[in-house]
Coordinates of C-alpha atoms in Angstrom, one line a residue:
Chain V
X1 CA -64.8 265.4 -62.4
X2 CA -66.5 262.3 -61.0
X3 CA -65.4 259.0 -62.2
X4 CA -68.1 256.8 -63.7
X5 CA -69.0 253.5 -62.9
X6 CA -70.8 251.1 -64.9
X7 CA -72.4 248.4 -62.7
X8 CA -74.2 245.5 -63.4
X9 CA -77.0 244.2 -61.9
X10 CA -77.8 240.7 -62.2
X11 CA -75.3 238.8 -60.2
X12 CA -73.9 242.1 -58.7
X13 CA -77.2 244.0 -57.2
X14 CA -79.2 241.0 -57.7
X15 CA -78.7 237.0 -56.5
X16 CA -80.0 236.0 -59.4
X17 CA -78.3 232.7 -59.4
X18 CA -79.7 232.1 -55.7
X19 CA -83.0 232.0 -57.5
X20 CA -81.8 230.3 -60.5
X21 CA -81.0 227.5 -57.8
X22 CA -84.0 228.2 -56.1
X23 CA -86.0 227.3 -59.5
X24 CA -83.8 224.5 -60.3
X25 CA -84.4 222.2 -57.6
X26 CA -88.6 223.3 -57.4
X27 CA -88.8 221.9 -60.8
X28 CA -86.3 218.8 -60.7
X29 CA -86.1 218.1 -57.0
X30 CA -81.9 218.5 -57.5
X31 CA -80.2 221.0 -55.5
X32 CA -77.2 222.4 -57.2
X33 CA -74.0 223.6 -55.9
X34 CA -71.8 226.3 -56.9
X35 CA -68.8 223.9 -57.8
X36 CA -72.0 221.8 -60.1
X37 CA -71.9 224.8 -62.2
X38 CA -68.5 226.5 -62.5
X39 CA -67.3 227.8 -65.5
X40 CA -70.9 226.7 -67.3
X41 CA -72.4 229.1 -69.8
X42 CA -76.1 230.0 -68.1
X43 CA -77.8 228.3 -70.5
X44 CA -75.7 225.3 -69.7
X45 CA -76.1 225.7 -66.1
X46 CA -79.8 225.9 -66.1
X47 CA -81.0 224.8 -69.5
X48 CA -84.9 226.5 -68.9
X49 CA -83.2 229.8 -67.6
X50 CA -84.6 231.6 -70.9
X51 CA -87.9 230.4 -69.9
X52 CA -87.7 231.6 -66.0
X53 CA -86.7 235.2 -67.2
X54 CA -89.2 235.2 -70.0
X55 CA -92.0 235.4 -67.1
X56 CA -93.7 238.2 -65.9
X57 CA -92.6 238.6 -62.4
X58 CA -89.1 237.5 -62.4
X59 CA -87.0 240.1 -61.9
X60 CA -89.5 241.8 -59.8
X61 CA -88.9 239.8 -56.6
X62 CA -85.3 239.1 -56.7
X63 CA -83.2 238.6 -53.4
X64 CA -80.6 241.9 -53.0
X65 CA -77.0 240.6 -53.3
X66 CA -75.5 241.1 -49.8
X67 CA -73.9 244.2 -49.0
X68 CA -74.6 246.1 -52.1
X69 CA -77.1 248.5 -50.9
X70 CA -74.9 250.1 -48.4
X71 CA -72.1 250.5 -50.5
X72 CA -73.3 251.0 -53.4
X73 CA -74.8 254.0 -51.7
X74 CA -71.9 255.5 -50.7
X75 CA -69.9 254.8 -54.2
X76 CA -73.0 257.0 -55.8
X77 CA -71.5 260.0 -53.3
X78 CA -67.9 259.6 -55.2
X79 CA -68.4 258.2 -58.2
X80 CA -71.0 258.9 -61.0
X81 CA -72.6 255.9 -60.9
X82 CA -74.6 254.2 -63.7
X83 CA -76.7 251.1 -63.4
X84 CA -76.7 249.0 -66.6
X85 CA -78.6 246.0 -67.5
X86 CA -79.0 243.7 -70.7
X87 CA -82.7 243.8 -70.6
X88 CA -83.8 244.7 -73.9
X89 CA -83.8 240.7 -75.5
X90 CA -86.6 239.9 -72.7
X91 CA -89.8 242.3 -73.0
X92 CA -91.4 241.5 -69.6
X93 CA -87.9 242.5 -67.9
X94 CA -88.0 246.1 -68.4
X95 CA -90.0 247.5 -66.1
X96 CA -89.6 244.5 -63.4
X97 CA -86.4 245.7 -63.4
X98 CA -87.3 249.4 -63.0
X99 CA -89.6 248.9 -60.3
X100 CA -86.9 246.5 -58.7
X101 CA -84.2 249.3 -58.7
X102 CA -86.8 251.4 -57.4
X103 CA -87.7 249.7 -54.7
X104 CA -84.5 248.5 -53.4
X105 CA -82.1 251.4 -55.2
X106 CA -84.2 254.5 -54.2
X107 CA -81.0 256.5 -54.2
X108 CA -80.4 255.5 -57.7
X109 CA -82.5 258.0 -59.6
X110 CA -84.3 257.5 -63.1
X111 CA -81.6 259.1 -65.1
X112 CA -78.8 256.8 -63.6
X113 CA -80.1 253.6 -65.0
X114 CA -79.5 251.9 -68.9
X115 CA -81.7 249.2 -70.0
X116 CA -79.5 247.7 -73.8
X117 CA -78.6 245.3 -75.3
X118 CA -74.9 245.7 -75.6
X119 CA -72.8 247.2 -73.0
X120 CA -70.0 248.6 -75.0
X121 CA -72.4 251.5 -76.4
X122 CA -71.5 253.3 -73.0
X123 CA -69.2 255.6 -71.6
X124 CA -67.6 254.9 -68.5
X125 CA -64.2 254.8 -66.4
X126 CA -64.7 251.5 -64.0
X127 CA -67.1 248.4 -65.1
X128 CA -68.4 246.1 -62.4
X129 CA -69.7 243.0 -63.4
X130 CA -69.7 239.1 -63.2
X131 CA -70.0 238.5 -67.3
X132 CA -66.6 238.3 -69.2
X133 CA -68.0 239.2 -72.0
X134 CA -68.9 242.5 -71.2
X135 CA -65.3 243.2 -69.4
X136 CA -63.7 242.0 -72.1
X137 CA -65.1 245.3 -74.2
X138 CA -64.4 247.6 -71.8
X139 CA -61.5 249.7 -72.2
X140 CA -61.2 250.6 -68.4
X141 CA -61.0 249.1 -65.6
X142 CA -62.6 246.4 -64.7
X143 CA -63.6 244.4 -61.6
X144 CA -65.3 240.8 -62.4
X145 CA -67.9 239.7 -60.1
X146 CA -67.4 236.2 -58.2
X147 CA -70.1 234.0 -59.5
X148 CA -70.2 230.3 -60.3
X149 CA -70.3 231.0 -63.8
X150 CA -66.8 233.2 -64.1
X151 CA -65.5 230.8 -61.2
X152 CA -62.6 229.6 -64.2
X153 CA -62.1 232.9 -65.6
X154 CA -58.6 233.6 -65.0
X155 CA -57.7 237.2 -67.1
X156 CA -55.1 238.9 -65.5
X157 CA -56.9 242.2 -66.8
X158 CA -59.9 241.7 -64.5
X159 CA -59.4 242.1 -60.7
X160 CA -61.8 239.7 -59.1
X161 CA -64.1 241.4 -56.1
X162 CA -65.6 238.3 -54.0
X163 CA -68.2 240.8 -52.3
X164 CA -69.8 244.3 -51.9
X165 CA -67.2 244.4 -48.8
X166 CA -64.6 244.2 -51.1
X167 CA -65.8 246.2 -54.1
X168 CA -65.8 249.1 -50.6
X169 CA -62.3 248.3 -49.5
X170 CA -60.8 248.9 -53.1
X171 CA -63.0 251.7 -54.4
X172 CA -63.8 253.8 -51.2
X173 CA -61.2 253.4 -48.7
Chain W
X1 CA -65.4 250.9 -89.8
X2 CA -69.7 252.2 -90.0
X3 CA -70.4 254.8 -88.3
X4 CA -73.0 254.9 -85.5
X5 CA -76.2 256.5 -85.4
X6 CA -78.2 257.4 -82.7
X7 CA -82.0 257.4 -83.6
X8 CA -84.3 258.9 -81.3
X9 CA -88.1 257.1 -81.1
X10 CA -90.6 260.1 -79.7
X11 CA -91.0 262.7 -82.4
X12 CA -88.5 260.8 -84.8
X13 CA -89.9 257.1 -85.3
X14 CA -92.9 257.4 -83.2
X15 CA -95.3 260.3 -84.3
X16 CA -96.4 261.2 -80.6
X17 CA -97.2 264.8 -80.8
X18 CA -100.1 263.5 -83.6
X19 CA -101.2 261.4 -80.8
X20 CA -100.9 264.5 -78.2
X21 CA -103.0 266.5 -80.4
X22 CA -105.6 264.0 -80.5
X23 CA -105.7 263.5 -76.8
X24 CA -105.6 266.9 -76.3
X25 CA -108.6 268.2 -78.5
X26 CA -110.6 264.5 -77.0
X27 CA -109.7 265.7 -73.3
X28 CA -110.7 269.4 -74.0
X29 CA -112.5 269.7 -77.3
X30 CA -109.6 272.1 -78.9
X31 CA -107.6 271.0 -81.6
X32 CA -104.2 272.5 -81.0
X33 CA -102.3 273.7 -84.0
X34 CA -98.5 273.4 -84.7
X35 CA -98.4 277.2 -84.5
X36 CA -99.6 277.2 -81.2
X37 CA -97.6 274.7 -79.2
X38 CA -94.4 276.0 -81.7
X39 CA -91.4 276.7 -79.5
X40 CA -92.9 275.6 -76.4
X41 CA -91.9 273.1 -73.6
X42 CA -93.9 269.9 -73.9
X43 CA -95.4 270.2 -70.6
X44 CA -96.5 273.5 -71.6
X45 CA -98.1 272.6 -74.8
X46 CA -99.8 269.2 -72.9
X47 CA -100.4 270.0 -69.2
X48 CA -101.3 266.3 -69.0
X49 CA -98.8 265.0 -70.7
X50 CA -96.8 263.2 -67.9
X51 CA -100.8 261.5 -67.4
X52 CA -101.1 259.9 -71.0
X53 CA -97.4 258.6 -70.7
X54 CA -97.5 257.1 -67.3
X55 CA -100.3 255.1 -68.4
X56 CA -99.6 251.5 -69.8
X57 CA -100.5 251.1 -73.5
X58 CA -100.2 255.0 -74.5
X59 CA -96.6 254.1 -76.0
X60 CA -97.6 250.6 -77.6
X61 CA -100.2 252.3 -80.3
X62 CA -98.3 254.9 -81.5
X63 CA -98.4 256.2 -85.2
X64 CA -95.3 255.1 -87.0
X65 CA -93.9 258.3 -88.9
X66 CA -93.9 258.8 -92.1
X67 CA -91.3 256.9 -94.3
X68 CA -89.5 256.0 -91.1
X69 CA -89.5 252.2 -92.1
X70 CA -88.3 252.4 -94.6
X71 CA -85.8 254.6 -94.8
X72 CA -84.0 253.3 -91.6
X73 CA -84.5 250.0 -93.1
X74 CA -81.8 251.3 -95.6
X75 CA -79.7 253.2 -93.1
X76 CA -79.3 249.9 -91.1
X77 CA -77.2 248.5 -94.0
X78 CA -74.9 251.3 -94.2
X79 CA -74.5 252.2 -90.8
X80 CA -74.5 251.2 -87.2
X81 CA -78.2 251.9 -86.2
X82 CA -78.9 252.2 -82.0
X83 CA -82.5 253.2 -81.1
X84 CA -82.0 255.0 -78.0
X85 CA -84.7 256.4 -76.2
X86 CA -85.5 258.5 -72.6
X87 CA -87.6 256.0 -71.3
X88 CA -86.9 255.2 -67.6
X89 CA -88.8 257.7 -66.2
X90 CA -91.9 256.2 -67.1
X91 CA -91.3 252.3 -65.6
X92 CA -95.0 251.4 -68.0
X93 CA -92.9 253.0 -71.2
X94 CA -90.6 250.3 -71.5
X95 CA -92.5 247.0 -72.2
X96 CA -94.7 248.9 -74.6
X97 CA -91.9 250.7 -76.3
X98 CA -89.7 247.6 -76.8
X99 CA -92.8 246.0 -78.3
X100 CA -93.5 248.8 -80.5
X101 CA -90.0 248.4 -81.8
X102 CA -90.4 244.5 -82.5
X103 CA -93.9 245.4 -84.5
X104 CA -92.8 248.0 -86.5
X105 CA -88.9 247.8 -87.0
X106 CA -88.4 244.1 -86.7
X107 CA -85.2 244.6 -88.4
X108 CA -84.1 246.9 -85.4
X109 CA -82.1 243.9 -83.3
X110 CA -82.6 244.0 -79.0
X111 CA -78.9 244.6 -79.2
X112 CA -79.6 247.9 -81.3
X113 CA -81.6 249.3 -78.5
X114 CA -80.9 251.2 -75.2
X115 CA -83.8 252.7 -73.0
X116 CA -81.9 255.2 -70.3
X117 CA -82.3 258.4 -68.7
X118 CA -79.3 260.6 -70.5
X119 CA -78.5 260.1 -73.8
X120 CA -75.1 261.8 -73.4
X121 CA -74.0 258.1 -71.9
X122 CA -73.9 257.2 -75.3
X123 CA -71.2 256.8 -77.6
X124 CA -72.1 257.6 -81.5
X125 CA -71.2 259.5 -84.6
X126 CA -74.1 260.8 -85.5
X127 CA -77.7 261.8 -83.5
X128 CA -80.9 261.9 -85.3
X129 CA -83.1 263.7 -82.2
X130 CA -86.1 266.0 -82.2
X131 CA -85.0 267.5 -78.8
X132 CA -82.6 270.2 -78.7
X133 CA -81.3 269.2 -75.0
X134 CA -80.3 266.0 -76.3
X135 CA -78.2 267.3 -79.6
X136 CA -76.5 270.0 -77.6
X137 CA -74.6 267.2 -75.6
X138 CA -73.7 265.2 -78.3
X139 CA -70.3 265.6 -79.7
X140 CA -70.5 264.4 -83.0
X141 CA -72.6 265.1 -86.0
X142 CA -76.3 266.4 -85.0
X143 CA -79.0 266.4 -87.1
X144 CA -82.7 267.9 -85.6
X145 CA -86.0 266.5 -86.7
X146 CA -88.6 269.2 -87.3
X147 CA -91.4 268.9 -84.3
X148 CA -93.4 271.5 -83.0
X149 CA -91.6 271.7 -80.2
X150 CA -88.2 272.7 -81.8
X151 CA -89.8 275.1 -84.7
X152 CA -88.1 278.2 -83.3
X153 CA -84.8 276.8 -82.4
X154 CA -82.0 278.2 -84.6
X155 CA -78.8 276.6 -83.3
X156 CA -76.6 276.8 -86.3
X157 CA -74.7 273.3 -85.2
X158 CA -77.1 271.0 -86.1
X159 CA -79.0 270.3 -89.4
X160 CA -82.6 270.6 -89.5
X161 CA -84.1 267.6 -91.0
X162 CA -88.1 267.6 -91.9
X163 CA -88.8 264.6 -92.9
X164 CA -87.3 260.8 -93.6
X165 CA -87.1 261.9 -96.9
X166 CA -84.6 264.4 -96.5
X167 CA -82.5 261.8 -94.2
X168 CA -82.4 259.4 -97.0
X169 CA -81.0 262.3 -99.3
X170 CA -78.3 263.5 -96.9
X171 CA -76.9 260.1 -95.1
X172 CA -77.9 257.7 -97.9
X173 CA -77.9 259.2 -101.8

């Protein structure tokens, strides 16, 4: 039997913080760095975030995180793969998102995908994300994400994955 | 520790096949009985069913069923409620769905709710489902909601329900 992978997708299939920078410096002229933000909780790091995903459109036109079409296609041949995404606290997400994974994902079919609110209602074997908070639930194993906001995290439990590259190396190879 | 529920919306909170029956008998002049569409598939009983669902709004207007409210209302004090529902087939479901949620189950939290594609990624106690596909996969305790659509199934493993009033009675009194 297949192993099954939960994986994340904003900050691991998306660069949503790329746009979160992006938005940041249209609307205060400010350019922040990765190092600016390290460790902050998102809300901290970009205080009208709630407001930028709260808009029609958002999710919809997201750039695709570097790498992880390609191997995320080839993880879906060995592993049961399942995208999962906290979606349901912002209405206008939902089918953004769909259309998004759609669109960019086309591999990734209509019965792989999880739209919650709370991550630890699923079933799984491997969890890739970039939010200690949902690897913290998850009883197997777990691979965090590098992003400017888990740059400080430091739990032994979590092995870190800097790229899609790597995430192929360890789980493919 | 509460135990989890599983609460399916189409059929269970949502009374959709009233709603089929009216678009059925507007589209063709018929009105369809329960005896006629009993035991049948759904896109047997509604050829153009997978039309009306596609289409934005169909979900959003929904009939609420009968004593659902209130009833779950009570059941989300003595157990772990989660709304789950097959949605991501239908990318214009999903806004309206969620909406329909916050209208008429405002106590139903957007961490209480998980849109997917297969239920059986879910981990529960209990399932409340009108569709016998779903409560065949579920391991724990199954309870099926009388619909048309699953008069003539006899499958001895799960309890037929018929109505929120009998729910009360058996997970409540």
């Amino acid at each position: 039997m297949k192993k099954k992978i939960i994986v994340d997708m904003d900050g691991v299939l998306t660069d949503v913080y790329n746009r979160m920078f992006e938005m940041y410096e249209k609307e205060t002229g400010r350019r922040l760095t990765a190092e600016d933000i390290a460790g902050k909780l998102e809300e901290e790091a970009f205080p009208d975030q709630r407001r930028w995903v709260s808009e029609p459109g958002f999710f919809r036109t997201l750039p695709v995180m570097e790498g992880s079409q390609e191997v995320l296609k080839k993880l879906n041949k060995k592993y049961d793969i399942i995208v999962v995404s906290l979606a349901t606290e912002f209405p206008n997400s939902l089918t953004d998102k769909l259309m998004w994974l759609h669109e960019h994902f086309s591999f990734i079919s209509w019965k792989q995908i999880v739209f919650c609110g709370d991550k630890s209602l699923i079933k799984a074997d491997i969890m890739i994300d970039d939010h200690p908070k949902n690897l913290d639930n998850f009883k197997g194993k777990t691979y965090i994400f590098t992003q400017p906001l888990n740059l400080l995290i430091n739990n032994s439990r979590h092995t870190r994955v800097n790229s899609w590259a790597e995430i192929e190396k360890i789980l493919i190879s």
